[in-house]
Short mmCIF file of C-alpha atoms in Angstrom, two decimals:
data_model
loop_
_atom_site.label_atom_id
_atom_site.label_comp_id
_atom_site.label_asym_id
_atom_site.label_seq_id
_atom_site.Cartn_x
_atom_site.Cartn_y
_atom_site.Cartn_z
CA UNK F 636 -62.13 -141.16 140.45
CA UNK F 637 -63.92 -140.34 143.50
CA UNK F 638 -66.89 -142.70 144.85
CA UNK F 639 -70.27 -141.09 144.83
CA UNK F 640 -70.27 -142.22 148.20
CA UNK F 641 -67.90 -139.69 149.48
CA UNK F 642 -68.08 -137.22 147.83
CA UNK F 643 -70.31 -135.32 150.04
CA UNK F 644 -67.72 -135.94 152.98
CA UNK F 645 -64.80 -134.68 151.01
CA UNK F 646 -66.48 -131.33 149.80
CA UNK F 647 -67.79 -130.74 153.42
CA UNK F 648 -64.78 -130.94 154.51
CA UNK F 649 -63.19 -128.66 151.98
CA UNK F 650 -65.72 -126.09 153.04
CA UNK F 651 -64.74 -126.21 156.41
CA UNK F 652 -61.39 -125.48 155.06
CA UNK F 653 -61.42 -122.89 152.83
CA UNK F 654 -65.02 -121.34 154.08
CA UNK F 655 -66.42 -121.28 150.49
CA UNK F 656 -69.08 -123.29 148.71
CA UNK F 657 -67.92 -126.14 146.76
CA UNK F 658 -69.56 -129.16 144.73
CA UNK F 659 -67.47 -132.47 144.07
CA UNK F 660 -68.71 -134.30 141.14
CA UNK F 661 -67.94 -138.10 140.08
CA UNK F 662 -68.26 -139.38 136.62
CA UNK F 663 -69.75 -142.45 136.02
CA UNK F 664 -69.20 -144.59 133.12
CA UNK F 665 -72.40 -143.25 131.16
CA UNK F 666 -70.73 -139.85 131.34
CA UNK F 667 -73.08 -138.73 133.58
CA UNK F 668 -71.40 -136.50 136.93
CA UNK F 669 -73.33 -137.27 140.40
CA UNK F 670 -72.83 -134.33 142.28
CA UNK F 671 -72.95 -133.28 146.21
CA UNK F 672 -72.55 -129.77 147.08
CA UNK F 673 -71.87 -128.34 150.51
CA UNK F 674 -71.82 -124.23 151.75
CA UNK F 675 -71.42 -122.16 154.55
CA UNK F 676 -73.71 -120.06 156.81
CA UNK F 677 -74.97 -116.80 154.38
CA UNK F 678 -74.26 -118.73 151.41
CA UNK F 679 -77.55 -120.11 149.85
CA UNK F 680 -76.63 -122.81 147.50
CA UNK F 681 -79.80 -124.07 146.41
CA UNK F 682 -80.37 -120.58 144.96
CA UNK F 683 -77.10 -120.26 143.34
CA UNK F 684 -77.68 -123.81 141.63
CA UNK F 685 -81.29 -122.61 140.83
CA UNK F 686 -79.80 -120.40 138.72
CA UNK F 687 -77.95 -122.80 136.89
CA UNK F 688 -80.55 -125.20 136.50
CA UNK F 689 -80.85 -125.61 133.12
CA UNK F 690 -77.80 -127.47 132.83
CA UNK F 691 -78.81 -130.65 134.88
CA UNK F 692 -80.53 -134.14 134.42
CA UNK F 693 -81.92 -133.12 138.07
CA UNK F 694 -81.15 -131.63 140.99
CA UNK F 695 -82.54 -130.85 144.79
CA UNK F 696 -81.45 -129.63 148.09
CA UNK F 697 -81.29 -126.73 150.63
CA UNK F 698 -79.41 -123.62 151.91
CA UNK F 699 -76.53 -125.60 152.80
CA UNK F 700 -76.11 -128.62 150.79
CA UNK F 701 -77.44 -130.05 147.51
CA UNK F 702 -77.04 -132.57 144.89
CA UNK F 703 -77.14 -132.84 141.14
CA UNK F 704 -77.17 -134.84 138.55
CA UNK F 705 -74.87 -133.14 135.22
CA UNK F 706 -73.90 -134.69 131.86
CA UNK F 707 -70.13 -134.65 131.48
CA UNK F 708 -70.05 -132.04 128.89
CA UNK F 709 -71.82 -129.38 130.76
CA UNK F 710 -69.57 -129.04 133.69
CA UNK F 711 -67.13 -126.44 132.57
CA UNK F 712 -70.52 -124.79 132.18
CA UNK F 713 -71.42 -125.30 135.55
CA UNK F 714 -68.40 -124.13 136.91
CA UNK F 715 -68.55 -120.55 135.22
CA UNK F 716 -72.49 -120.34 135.96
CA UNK F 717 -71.53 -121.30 139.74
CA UNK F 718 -68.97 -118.74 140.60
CA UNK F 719 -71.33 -115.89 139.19
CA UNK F 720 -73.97 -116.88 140.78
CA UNK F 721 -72.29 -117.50 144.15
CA UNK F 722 -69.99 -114.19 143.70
CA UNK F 723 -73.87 -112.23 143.81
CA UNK F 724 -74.98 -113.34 147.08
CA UNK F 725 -74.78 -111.19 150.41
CA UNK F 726 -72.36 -114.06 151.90
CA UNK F 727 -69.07 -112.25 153.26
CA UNK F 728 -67.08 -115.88 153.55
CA UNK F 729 -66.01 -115.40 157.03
CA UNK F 730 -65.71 -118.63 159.13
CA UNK F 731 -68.47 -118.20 161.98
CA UNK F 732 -68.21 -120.68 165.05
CA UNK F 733 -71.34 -121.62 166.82
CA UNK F 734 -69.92 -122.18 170.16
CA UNK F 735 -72.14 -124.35 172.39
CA UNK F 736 -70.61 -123.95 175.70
CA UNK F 737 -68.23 -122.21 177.69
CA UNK F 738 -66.27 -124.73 179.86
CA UNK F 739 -63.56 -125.32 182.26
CA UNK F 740 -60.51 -127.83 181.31
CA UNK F 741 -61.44 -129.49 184.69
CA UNK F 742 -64.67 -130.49 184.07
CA UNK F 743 -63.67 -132.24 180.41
CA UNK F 744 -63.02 -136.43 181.13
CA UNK F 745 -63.55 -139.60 179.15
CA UNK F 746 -67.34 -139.60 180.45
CA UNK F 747 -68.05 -136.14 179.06
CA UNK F 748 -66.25 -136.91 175.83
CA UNK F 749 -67.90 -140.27 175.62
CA UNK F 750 -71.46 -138.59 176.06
CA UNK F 751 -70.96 -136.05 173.35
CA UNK F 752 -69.89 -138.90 171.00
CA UNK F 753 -73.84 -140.32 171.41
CA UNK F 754 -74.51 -137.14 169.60
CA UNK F 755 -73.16 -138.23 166.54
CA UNK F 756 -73.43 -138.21 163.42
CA UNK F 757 -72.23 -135.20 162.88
CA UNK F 758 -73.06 -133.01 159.88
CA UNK F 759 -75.24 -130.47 158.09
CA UNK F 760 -77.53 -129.85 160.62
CA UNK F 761 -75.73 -130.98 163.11
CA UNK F 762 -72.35 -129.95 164.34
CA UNK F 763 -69.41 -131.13 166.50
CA UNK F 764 -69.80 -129.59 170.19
CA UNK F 765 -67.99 -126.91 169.94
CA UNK F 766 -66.40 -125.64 173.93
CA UNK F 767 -64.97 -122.75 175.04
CA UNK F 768 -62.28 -122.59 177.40
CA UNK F 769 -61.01 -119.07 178.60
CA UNK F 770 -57.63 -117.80 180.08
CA UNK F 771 -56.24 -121.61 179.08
CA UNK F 772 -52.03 -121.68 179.75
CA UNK F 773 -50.01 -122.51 176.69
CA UNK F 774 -47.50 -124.82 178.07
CA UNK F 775 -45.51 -125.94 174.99
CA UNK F 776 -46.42 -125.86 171.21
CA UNK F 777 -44.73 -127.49 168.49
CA UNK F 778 -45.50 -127.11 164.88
CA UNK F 779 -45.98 -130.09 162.43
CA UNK F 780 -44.68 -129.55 158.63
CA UNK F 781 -45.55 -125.87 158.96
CA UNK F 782 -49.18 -127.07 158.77
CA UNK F 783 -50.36 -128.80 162.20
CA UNK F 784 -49.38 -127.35 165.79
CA UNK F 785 -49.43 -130.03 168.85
CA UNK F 786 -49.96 -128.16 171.81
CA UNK F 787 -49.69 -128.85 175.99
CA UNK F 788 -52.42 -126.79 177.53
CA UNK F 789 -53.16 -126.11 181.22
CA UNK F 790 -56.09 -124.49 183.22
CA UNK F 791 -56.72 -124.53 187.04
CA UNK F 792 -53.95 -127.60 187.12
CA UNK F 793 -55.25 -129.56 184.57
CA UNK F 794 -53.47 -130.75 181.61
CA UNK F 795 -54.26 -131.71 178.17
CA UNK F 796 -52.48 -132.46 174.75
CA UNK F 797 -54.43 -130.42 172.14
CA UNK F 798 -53.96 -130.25 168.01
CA UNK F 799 -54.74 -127.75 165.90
CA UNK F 800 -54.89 -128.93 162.42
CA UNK F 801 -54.41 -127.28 158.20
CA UNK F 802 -53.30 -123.77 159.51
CA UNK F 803 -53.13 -121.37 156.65
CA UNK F 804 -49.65 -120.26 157.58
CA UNK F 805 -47.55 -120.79 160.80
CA UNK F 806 -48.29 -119.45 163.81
CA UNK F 807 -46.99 -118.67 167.24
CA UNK F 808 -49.47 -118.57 169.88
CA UNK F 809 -48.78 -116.63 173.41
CA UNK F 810 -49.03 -117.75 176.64
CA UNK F 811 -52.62 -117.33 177.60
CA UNK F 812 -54.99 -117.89 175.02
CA UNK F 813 -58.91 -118.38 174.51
CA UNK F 814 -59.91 -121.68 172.75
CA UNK F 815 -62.48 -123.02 171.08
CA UNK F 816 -62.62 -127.12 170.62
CA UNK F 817 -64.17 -130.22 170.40
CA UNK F 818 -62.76 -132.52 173.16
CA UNK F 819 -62.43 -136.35 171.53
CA UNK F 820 -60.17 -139.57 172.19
CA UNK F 821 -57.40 -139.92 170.73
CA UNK F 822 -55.25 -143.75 170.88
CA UNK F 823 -51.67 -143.51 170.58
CA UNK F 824 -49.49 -146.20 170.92
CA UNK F 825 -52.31 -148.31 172.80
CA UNK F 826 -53.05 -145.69 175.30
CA UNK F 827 -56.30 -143.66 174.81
CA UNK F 828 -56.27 -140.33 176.13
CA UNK F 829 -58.97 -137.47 175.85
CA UNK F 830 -57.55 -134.82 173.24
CA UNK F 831 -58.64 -131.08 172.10
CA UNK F 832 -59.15 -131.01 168.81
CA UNK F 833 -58.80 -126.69 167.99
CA UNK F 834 -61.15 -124.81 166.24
CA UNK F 835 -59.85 -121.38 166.77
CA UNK F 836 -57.69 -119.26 169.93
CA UNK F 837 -57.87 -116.07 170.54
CA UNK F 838 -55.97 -113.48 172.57
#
């Protein structure tokens, strides 16, 4: 019962999970399935829906994200014709960041954070910031349901609470690590403080 509205949201943001193509469709009452599709980088989905083409009212887009328009019936159809054609392309599903800039903790504050937020929206096209910070301290970590792990971080003095969010499995992290972020505000109990959302470490 999802809204055609958000259903190009949702299935970008399942992509960004699980690094693999993926179309959400809602029904409407005339049995008719709007559809928004989202991939990653190496992944052509235009093509791979090209190739199924015969089984929509319509359909358009590019290399990374498309819509269609699918009677009810035909989406079983879809999803068989999908996976084929997907499963023939040169993609090799590996998440690739796009880093935009390698940073020091000190220089992140609510002015920087509140100047990358005038890049918004963000989206196909255009992506979060994405900041690297080297040789960052790992002060405490703490993991959340086996699935988030809050972190303190510390460079050159400077402290910051990060998160890293929907790990595939739990994870211990050492006590220098590389990190790769997007710095944002986060408001917790009426205090806003500037937060590091993580991408991806390294060590």
């Amino acid at each position: 019962n999802w809204h055609p509205g958000v259903i190009g949201i949702v299935a970008s943001r399942i992509v960004e999970r699980y690094q693999k193509p993926a179309i959400l469709i809602a029904i409407g009452d005339d049995g008719i399935g709007k559809g928004s599709g989202r991939s990653i980088e190496g992944i052509n989905i235009y093509s791979a829906l090209f190739e199924c083409g015969e089984l929509f009212q319509k359909f358009g887009g590019h290399e990374l994200a498309a819509g269609i328009s699918i009677k009810e019936e035909n989406i079983d159809k879809l999803r068989a014709m999908f996976e084929k054609a997907v499963q023939k392309s040169d993609g090799d599903f590996v998440s690739k960041l796009k880093i935009d800039c390698l940073v020091n903790l000190a220089d992140i504050n609510d002015s920087v954070v509140s100047e990358l937020g005038l890049l918004a929206p963000f989206g196909i096209g255009n992506h979060e910031p994405l900041l690297l910070a080297q040789s960052v301290d790992v002060v405490s970590q703490r993991s959340y349901k086996d699935k988030h792990l809050g972190l303190k971080l510390r460079q050159d003095g400077k402290f910051f609470d990060a998160i890293w969010f929907n790990l595939k499995e739990p994870v211990t992290l050492p006590h220098q690590i590389d990190v790769v972020f997007t710095p944002e505000f986060n408001t917790w109990n009426g205090k806003k403080e500037v937060r590091l959302r993580i991408m991806d470490v390294d060590w």
